[in-house]
Short mmCIF file of C-alpha atoms in Angstrom, two decimals:
data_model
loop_
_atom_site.label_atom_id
_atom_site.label_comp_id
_atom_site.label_asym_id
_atom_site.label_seq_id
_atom_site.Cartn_x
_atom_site.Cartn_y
_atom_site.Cartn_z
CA UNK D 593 -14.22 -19.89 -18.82
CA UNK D 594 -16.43 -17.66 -20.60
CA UNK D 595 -18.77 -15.30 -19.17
CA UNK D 596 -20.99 -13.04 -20.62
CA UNK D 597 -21.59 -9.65 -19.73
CA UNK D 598 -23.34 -7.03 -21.93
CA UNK D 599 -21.34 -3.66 -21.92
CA UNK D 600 -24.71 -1.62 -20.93
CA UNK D 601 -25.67 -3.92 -18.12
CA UNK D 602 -26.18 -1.70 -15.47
CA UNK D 603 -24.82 -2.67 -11.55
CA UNK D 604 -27.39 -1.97 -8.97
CA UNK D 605 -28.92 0.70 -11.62
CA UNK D 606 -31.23 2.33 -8.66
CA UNK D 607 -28.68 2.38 -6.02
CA UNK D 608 -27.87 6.24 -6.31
CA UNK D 609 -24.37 7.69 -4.43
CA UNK D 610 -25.33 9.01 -1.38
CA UNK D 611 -25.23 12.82 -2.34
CA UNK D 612 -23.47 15.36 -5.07
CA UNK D 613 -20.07 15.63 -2.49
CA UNK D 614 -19.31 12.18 -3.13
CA UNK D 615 -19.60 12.60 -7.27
CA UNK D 616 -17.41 15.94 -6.93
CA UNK D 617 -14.70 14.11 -4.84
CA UNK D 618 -14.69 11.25 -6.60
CA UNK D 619 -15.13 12.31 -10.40
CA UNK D 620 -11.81 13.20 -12.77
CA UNK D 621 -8.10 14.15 -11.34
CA UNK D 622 -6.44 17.75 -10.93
CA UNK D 623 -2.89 18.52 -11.89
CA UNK D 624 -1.73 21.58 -9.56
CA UNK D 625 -2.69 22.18 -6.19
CA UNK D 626 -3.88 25.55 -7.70
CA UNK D 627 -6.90 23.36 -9.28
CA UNK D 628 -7.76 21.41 -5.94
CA UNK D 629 -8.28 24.77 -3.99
CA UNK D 630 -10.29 25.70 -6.70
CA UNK D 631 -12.50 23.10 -6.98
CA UNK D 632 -15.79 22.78 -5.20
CA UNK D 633 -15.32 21.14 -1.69
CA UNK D 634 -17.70 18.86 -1.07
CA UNK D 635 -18.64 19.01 2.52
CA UNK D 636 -18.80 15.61 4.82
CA UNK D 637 -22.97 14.95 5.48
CA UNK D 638 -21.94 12.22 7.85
CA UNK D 639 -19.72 12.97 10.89
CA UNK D 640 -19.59 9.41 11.99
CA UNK D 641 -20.17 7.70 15.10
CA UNK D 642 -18.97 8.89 18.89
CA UNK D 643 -17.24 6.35 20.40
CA UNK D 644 -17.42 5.96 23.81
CA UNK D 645 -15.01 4.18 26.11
CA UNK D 646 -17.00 0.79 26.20
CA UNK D 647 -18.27 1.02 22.44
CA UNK D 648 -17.44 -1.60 20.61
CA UNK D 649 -15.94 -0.59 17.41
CA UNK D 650 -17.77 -1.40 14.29
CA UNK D 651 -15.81 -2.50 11.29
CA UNK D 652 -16.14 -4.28 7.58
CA UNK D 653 -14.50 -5.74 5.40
CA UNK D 654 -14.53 -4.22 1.77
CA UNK D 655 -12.68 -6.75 -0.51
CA UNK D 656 -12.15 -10.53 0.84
CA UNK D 657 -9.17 -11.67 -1.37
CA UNK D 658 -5.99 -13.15 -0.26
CA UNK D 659 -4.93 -9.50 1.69
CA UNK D 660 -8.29 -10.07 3.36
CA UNK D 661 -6.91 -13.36 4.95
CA UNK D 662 -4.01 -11.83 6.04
CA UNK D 663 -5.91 -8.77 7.75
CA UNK D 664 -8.86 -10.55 9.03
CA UNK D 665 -6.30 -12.23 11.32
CA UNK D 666 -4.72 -9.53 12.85
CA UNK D 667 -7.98 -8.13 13.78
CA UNK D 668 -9.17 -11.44 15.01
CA UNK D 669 -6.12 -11.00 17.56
CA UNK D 670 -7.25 -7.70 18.92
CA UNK D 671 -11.30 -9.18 19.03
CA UNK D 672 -9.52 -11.64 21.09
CA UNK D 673 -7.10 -9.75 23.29
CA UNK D 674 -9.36 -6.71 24.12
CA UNK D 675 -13.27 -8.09 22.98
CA UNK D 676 -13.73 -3.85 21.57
CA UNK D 677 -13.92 -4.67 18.07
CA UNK D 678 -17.11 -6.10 16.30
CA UNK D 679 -17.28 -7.61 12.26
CA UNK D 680 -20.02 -5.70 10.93
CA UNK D 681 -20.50 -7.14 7.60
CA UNK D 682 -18.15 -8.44 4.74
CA UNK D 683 -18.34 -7.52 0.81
CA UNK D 684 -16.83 -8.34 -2.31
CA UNK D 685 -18.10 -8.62 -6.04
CA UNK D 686 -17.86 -12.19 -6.52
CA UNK D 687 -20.12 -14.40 -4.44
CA UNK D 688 -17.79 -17.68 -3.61
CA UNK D 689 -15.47 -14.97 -1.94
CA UNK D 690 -18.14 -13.26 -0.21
CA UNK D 691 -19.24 -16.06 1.52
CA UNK D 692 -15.88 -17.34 2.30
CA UNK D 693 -15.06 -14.00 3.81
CA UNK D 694 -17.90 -14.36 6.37
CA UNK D 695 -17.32 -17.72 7.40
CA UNK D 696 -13.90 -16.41 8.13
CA UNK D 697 -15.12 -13.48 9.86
CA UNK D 698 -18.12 -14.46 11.28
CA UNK D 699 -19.52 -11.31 9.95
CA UNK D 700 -23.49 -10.28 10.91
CA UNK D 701 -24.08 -9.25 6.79
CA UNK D 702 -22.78 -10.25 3.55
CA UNK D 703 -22.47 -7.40 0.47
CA UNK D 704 -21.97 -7.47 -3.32
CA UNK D 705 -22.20 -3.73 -3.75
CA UNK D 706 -19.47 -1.74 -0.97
CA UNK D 707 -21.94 1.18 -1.50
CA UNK D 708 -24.51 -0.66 0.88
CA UNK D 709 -21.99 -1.21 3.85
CA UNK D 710 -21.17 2.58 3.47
CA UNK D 711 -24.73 4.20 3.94
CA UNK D 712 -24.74 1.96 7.40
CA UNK D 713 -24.41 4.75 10.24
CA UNK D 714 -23.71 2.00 12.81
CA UNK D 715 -20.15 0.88 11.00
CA UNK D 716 -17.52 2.55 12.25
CA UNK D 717 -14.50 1.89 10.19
CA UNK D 718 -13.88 0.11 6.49
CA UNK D 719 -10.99 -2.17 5.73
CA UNK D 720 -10.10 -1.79 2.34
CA UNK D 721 -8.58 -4.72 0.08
CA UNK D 722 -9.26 -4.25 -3.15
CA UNK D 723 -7.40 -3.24 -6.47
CA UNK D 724 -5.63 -0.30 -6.91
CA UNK D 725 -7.70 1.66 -9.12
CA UNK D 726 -10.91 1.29 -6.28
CA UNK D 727 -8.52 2.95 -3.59
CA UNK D 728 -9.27 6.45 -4.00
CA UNK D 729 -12.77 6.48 -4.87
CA UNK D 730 -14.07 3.64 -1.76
CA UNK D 731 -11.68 5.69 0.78
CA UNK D 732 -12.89 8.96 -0.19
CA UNK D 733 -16.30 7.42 -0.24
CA UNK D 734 -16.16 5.79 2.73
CA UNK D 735 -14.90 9.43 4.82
CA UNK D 736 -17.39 11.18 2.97
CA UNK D 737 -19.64 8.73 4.38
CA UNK D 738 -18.53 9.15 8.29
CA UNK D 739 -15.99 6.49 8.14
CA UNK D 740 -12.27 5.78 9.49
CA UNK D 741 -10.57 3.72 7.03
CA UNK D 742 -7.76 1.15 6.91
CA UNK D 743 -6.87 1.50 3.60
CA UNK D 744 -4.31 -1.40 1.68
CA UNK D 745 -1.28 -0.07 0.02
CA UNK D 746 -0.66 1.28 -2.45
CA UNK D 747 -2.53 4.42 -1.24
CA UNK D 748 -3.68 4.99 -4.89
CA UNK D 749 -2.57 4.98 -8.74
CA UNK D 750 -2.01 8.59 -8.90
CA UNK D 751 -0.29 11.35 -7.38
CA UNK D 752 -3.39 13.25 -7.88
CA UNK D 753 -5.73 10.80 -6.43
CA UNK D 754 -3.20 10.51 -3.49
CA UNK D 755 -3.52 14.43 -3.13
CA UNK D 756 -7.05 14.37 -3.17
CA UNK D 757 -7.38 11.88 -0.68
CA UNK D 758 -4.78 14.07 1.73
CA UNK D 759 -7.22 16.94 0.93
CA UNK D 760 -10.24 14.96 1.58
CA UNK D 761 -8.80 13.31 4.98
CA UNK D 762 -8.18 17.63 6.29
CA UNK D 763 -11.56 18.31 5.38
CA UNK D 764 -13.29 15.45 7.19
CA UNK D 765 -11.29 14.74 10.19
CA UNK D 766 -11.45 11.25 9.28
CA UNK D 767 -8.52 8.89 9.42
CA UNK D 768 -6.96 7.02 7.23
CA UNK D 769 -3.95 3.94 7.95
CA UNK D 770 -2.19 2.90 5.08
CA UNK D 771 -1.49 -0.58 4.98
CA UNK D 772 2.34 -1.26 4.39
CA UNK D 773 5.54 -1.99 6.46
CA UNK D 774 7.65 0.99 7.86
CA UNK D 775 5.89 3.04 10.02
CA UNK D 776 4.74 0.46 12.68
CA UNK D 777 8.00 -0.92 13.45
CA UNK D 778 9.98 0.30 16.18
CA UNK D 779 13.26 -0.31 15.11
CA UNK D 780 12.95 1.88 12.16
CA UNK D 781 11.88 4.60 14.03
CA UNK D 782 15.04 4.08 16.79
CA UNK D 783 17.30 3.92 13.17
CA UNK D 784 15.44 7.18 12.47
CA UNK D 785 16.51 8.77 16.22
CA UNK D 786 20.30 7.67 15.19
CA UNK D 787 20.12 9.01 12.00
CA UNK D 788 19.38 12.33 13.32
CA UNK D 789 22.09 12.29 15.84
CA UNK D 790 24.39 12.94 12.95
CA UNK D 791 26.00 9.11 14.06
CA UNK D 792 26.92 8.63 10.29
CA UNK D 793 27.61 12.07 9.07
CA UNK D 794 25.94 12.76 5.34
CA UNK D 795 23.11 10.62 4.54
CA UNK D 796 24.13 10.39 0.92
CA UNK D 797 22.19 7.30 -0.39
CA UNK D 798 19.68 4.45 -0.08
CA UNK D 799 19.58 0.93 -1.15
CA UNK D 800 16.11 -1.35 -1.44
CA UNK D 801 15.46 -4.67 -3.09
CA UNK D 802 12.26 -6.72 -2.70
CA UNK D 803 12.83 -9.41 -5.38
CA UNK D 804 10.82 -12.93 -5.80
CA UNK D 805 10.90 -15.59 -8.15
CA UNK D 806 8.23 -18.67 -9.20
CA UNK D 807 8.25 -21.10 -12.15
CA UNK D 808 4.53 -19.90 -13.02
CA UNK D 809 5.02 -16.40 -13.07
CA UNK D 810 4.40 -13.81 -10.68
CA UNK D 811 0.91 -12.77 -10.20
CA UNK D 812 -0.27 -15.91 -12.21
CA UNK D 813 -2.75 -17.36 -9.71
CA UNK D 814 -4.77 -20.49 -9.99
CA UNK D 815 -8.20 -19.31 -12.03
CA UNK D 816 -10.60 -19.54 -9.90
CA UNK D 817 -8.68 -19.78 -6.87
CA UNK D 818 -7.82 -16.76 -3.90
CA UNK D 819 -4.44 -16.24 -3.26
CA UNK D 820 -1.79 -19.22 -4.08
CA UNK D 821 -5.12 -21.55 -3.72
CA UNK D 822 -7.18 -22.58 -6.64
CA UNK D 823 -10.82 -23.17 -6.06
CA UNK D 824 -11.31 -25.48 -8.66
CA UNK D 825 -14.94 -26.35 -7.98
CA UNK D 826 -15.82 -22.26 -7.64
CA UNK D 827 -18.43 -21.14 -10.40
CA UNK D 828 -17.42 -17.79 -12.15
CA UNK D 829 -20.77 -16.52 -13.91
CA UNK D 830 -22.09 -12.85 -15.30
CA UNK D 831 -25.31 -13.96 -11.45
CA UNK D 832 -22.34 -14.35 -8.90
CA UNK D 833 -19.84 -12.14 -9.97
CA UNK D 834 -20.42 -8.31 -10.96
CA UNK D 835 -17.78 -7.40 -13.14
CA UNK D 836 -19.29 -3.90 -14.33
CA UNK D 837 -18.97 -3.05 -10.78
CA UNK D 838 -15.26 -4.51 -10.53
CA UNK D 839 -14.48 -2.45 -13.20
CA UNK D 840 -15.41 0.47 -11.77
CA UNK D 841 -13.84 3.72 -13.24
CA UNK D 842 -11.16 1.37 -15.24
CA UNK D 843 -11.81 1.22 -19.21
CA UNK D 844 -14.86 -0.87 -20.16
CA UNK D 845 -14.12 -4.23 -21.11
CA UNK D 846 -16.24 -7.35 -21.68
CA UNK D 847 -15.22 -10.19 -18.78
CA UNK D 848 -12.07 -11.35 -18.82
CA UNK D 849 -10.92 -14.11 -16.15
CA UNK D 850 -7.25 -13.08 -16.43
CA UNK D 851 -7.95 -9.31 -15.29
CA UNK D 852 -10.15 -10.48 -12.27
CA UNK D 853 -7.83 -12.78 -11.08
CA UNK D 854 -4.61 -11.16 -12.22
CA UNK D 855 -4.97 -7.83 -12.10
CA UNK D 856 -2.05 -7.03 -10.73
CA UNK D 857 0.16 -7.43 -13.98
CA UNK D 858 -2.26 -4.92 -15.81
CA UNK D 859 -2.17 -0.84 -15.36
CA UNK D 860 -5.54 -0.51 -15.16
CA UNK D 861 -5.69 -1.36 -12.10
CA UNK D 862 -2.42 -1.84 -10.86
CA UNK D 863 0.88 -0.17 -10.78
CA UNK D 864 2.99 -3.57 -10.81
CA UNK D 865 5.92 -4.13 -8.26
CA UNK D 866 6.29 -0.49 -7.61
CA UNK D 867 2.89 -0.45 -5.59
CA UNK D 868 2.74 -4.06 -4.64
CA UNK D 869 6.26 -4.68 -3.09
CA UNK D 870 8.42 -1.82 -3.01
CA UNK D 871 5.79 0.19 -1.75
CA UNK D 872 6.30 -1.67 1.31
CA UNK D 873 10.18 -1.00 1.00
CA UNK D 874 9.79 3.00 0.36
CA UNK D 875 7.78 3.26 3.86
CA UNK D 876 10.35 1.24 5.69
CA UNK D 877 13.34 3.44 3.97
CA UNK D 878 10.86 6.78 5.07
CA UNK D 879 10.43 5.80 8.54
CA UNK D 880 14.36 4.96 8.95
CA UNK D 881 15.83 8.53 6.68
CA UNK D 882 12.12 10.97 7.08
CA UNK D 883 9.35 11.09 5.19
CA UNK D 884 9.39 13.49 2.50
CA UNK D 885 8.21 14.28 -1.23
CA UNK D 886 10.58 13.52 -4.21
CA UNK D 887 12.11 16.25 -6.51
CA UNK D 888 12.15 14.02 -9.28
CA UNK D 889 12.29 10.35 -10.04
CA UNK D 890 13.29 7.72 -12.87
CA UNK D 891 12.15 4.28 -13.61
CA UNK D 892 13.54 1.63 -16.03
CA UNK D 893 13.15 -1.85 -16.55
CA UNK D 894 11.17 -4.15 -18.51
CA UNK D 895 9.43 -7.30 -19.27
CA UNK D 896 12.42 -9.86 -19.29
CA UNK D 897 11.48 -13.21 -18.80
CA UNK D 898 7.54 -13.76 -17.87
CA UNK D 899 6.39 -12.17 -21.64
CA UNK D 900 2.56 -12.45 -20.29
CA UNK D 901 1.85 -8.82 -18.62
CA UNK D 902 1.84 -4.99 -18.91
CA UNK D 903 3.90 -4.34 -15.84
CA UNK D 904 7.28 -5.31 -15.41
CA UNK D 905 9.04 -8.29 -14.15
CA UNK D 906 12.35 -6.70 -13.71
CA UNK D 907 11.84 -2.70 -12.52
CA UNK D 908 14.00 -0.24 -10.97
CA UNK D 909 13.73 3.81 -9.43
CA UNK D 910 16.28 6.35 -8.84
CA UNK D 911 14.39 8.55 -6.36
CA UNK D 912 15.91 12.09 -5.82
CA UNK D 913 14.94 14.21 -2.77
CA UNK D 914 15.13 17.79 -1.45
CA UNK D 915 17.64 16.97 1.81
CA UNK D 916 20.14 16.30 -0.29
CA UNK D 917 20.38 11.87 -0.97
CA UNK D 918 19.00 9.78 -3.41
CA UNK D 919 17.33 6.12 -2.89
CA UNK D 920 17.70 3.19 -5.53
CA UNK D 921 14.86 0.89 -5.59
CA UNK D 922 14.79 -2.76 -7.59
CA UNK D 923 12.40 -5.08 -7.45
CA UNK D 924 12.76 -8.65 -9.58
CA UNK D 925 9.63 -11.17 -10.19
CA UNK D 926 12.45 -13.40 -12.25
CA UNK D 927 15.43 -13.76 -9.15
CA UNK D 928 14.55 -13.92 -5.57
CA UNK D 929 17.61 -12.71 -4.14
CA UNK D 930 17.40 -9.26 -2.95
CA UNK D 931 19.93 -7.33 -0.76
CA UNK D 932 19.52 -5.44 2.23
CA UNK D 933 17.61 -2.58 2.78
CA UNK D 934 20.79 -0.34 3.15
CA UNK D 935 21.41 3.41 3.99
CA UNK D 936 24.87 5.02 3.16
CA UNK D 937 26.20 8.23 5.18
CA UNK D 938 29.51 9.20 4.72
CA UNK D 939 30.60 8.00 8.08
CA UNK D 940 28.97 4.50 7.73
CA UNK D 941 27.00 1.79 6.74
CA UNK D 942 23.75 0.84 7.91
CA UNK D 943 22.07 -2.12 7.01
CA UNK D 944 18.44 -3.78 7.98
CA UNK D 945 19.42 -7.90 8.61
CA UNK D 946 15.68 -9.58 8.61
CA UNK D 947 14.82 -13.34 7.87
CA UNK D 948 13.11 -15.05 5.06
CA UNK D 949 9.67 -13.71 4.75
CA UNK D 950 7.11 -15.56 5.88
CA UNK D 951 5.13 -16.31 2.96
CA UNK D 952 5.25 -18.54 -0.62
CA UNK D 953 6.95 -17.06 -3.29
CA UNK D 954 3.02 -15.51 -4.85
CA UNK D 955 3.21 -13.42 -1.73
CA UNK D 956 0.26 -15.61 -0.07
CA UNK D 957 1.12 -15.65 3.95
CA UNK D 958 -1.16 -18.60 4.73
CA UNK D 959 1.56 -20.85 2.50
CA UNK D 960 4.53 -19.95 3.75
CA UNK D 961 7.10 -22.64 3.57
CA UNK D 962 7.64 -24.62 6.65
CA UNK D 963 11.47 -23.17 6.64
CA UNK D 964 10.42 -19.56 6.74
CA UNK D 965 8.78 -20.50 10.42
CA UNK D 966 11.60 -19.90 12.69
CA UNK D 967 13.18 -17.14 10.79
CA UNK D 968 9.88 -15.48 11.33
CA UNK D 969 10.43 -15.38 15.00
CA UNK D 970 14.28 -14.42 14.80
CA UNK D 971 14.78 -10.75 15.84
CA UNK D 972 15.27 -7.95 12.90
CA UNK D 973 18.05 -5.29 13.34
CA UNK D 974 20.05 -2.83 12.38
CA UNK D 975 23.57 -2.89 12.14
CA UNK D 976 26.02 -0.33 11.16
CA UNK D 977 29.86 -0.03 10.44
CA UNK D 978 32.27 2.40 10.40
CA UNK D 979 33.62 3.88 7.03
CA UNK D 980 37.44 3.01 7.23
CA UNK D 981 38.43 6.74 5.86
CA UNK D 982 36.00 8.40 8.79
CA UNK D 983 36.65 6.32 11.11
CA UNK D 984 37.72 8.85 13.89
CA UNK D 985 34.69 10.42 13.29
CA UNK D 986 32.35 7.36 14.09
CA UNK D 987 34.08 6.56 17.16
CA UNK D 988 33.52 9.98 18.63
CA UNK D 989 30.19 10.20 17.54
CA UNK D 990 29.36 6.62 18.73
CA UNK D 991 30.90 6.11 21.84
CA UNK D 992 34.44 4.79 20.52
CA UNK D 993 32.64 2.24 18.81
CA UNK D 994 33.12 1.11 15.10
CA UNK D 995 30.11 -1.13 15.07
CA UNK D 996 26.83 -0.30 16.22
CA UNK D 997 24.09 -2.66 16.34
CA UNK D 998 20.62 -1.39 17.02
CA UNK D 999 18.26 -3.76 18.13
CA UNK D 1000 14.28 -4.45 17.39
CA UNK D 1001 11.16 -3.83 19.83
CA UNK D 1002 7.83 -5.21 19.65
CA UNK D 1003 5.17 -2.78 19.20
CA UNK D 1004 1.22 -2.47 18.30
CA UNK D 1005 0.37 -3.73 14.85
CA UNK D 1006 -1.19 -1.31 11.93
CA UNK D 1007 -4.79 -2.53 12.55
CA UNK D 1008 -4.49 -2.02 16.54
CA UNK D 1009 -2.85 1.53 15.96
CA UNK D 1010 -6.05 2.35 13.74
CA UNK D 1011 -8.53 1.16 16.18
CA UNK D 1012 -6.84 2.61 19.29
CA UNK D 1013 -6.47 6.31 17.10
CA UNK D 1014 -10.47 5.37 15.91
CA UNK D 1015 -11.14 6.20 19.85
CA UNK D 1016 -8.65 8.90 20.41
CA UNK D 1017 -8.58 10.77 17.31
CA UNK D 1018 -4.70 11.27 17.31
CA UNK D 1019 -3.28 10.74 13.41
CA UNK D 1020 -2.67 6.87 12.87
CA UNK D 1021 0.93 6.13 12.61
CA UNK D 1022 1.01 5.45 8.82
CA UNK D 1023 -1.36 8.95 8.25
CA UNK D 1024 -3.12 10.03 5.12
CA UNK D 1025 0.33 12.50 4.56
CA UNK D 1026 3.08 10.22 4.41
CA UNK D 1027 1.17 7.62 2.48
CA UNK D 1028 0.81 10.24 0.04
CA UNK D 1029 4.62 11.04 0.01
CA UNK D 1030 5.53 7.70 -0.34
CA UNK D 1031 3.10 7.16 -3.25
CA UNK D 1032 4.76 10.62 -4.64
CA UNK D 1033 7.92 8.52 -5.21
CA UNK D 1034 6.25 5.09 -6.31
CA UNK D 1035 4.09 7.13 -8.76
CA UNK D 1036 6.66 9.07 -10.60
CA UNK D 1037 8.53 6.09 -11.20
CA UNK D 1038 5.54 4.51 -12.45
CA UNK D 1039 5.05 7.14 -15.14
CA UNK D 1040 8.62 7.77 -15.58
CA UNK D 1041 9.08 3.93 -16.61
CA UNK D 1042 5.68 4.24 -18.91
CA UNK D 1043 6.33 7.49 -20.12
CA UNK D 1044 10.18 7.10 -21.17
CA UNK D 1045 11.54 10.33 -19.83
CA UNK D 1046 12.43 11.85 -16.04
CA UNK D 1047 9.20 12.78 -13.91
CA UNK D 1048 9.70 16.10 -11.69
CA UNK D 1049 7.69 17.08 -8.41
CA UNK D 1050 7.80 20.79 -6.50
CA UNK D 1051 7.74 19.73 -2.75
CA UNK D 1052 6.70 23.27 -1.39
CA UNK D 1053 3.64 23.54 -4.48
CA UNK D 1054 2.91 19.61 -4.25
CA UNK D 1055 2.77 19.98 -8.22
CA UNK D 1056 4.13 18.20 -10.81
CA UNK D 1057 6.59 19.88 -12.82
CA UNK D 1058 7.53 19.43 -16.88
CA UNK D 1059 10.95 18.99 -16.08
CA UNK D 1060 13.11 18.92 -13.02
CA UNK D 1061 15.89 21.90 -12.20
CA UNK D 1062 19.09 21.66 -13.00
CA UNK D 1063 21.41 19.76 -10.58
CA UNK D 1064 23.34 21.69 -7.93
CA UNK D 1065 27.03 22.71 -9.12
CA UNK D 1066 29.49 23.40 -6.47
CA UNK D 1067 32.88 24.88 -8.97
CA UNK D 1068 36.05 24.66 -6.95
CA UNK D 1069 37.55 27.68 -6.19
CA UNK D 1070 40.17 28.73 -8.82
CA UNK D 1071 44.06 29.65 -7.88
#
């Protein structure tokens, strides 16, 4: 499928950014929080819409991939339920997705270049589902620009990015909503009140898996196709699909139909299972223990089995934090079988009991197999059992019991949460800071893994450090 694009071809060469803030906050990384507070602050030149109680809020969709089909659903739930939420406009790179995204919309305007749909003062809020190297500079655009955002995990690629964007959301008073499990679930935040009861003594440990497995390889869509789908009949030429502007701030390369439609198993633009699944895992395993930044983090791993990527198939973090536990994170693409999300105390066990996601084994939700339908609906919990050696403990701290179950509620989704704090102003439930601890965590593994060697972080600086301190010693006392 070849497709040729010069290397000097400009993208939309007179479409200018809209001002010198945007270039400062989007141009190069900073190491130290030192060098962000020195660095020029670019001040916000749009302040964004007042809503009133019967505005309708304006959104679009930046990125209409297979994430966009799950989103554009659970926004077409609140349209319907509450009628305050209007589709703007729709944009993506590649023209047989851009119009597929606004016949599933319905959206009023169709964009190739995401810089258009931000220099609109009537849109309200961006949904962002693109790769993982556009994160930082559309959000930080897009605030800069007056607007909320609803921004897809992984936050970003980089712990500097993610600080920038924490920075960037203080400065504005815009909001952002990270996109991942965790944080919106009620249950988590009722294991979080039990937790801090001091119902199983020590928190000592955690446990996540989020493991998959497929025949073709994971990431390997159909080329064309969206999602799990091909789209065998969809043209892919240098007219209908910008790839200059794809590319972004990611090495220049000529056109390459693998990278567009695979990008997830390449680190320019990606940071492999750590950002795509266990992201999700870290923000559930947050919500239950407390958010918090990492002291220091390892990854390990490799390429095992599907020997046609950068990023792993098989990949694994130790996590270390300041309160005193540790969290273990796996993720497979080669063996679906994960365990449960699991936290240890040294009273008891708790464990997260869930059903078979609902989706196919790519990840894409619209082909779930028929099986995965009723499990779906089954209620999570969380159950929890006694230690055997503590167990007079438990029972005193738990009502004689030495078996706890606590059970799930329903609760507003991520993209109703967003609107509802778009009219209030309160801080979204997953906010701008503990997106950026989680991605702390996934992003030190990341580098750890690449980099061969442990990856240290100062909690009270927010800077990374060259090497972590030693490990607490505790001698006995001596007769």
């Amino acid at each position: 499928m070849a497709m040729n694009h010069p290397e000097d071809r400009s993208t939309r060469r007179h479409f200018l950014t809209r001002d010198a803030g945007i270039a400062a906050a989007t141009a190069g990384v900073v190491s130290t929080a030192a060098a962000r507070a020195a660095a020029p602050r670019p001040a916000a030149k749009a302040t964004g819409r007042v809503l009133g109680a019967n505005d309708r809020i304006n959104i679009a969709f930046i990125g209409n991939g297979m994430q966009f089909q799950t989103l554009i659903r659970v926004f077409q739930n609140r349209r319907q339920e509450k009628n305050d939420v209007h589709f703007s406009a729709v944009c993506d790179v590649w023209e047989p997705r851009l119009k597929y995204g606004q016949e599933q919309s319905g959206a009023e305007k169709a964009y190739r270049d995401y810089r258009e749909v931000l220099q609109r003062p009537d849109i309200d809020g961006v949904v962002l589902a693109v790769p993982d190297h556009w994160h930082h500079p559309m959000a930080s655009q897009a605030m800069l620009a007056g607007k909320d955002v609803y921004l897809e995990k992984p936050m970003t690629r980089t712990v500097d990015e993610a600080a920038k964007l924490n920075d960037l959301v203080n400065r504005t008073k815009r909001l952002i909503q990270l996109g991942g499990s965790g944080p919106a679930t009620r249950l988590y935040w009722k294991v979080n009140d039990y937790i801090k009861a001091g119902k199983m003594g020590k928190i000592v440990w955690g446990l996540i898996s989020y493991n998959r497995n497929t025949r073709q390889g994971m990431w390997d869509y159909p080329i064309p196709g969206i999602g799990s789908e091909p789209w065998p009949d969809a043209k892919v030429t240098a007219e209908n699909l910008d790839w200059n502007l794809w590319l972004g701030s990611a090495p220049k390369r000529r056109f390459s139909a693998e990278r567009y439609f695979r990008w997830r198993k390449f680190w320019d633009y990606s940071t492999g299972n750590a950002g795509d699944l266990l992201y999700h895992r870290l923000g559930m395993m947050s919500t239950m223990v407390g958010f918090d930044f990492p002291t220091r983090a390892v990854g390990a791993g490799g390429v095992y089995v599907q020997k046609n990527r950068e990023v792993p198939d098989t990949y694994m973090t130790m996590i270390e934090y300041p309160g005193e536990y540790s969290i273990n994170m796996v993720s497979c693409m080669a063996n679906e079988t994960s365990v449960p999300v699991s936290v240890y105390g040294n009273w008891a066990t708790l464990q997260i009991l869930e059903g078979r996601a609902a989706m196919d084994a790519m990840g894409d939700q619209r082909r779930a197999p028929s099986s995965a339908e009723p499990q779906r609906r089954s209620r999570m919990s969380a159950v929890v059992k006694a230690e055997r050696q503590f167990l007079n403990e438990f029972k005193e701290a738990n009502g004689g019991q030495t078996e706890v179950t606590i059970e799930s509620e329903t609760g507003p989704s991520l993209g109703d949460n967003w609107l509802d704090c778009m009219r209030s102003r309160e801080s979204p439930v997953y906010n701008v800071l503990r997106g950026y601890q989680v991605m702390v965590a996934i992003a030190l593994g990341v580098e750890s893994y690449r980099k061969g060697r442990v990856m240290a972080f100062d909690p009270a600086r927010q800077v990374m450090l060259p090497a972590g301190p030693p490990h607490k010693e505790f001698p006995p006392a001596e007769a």
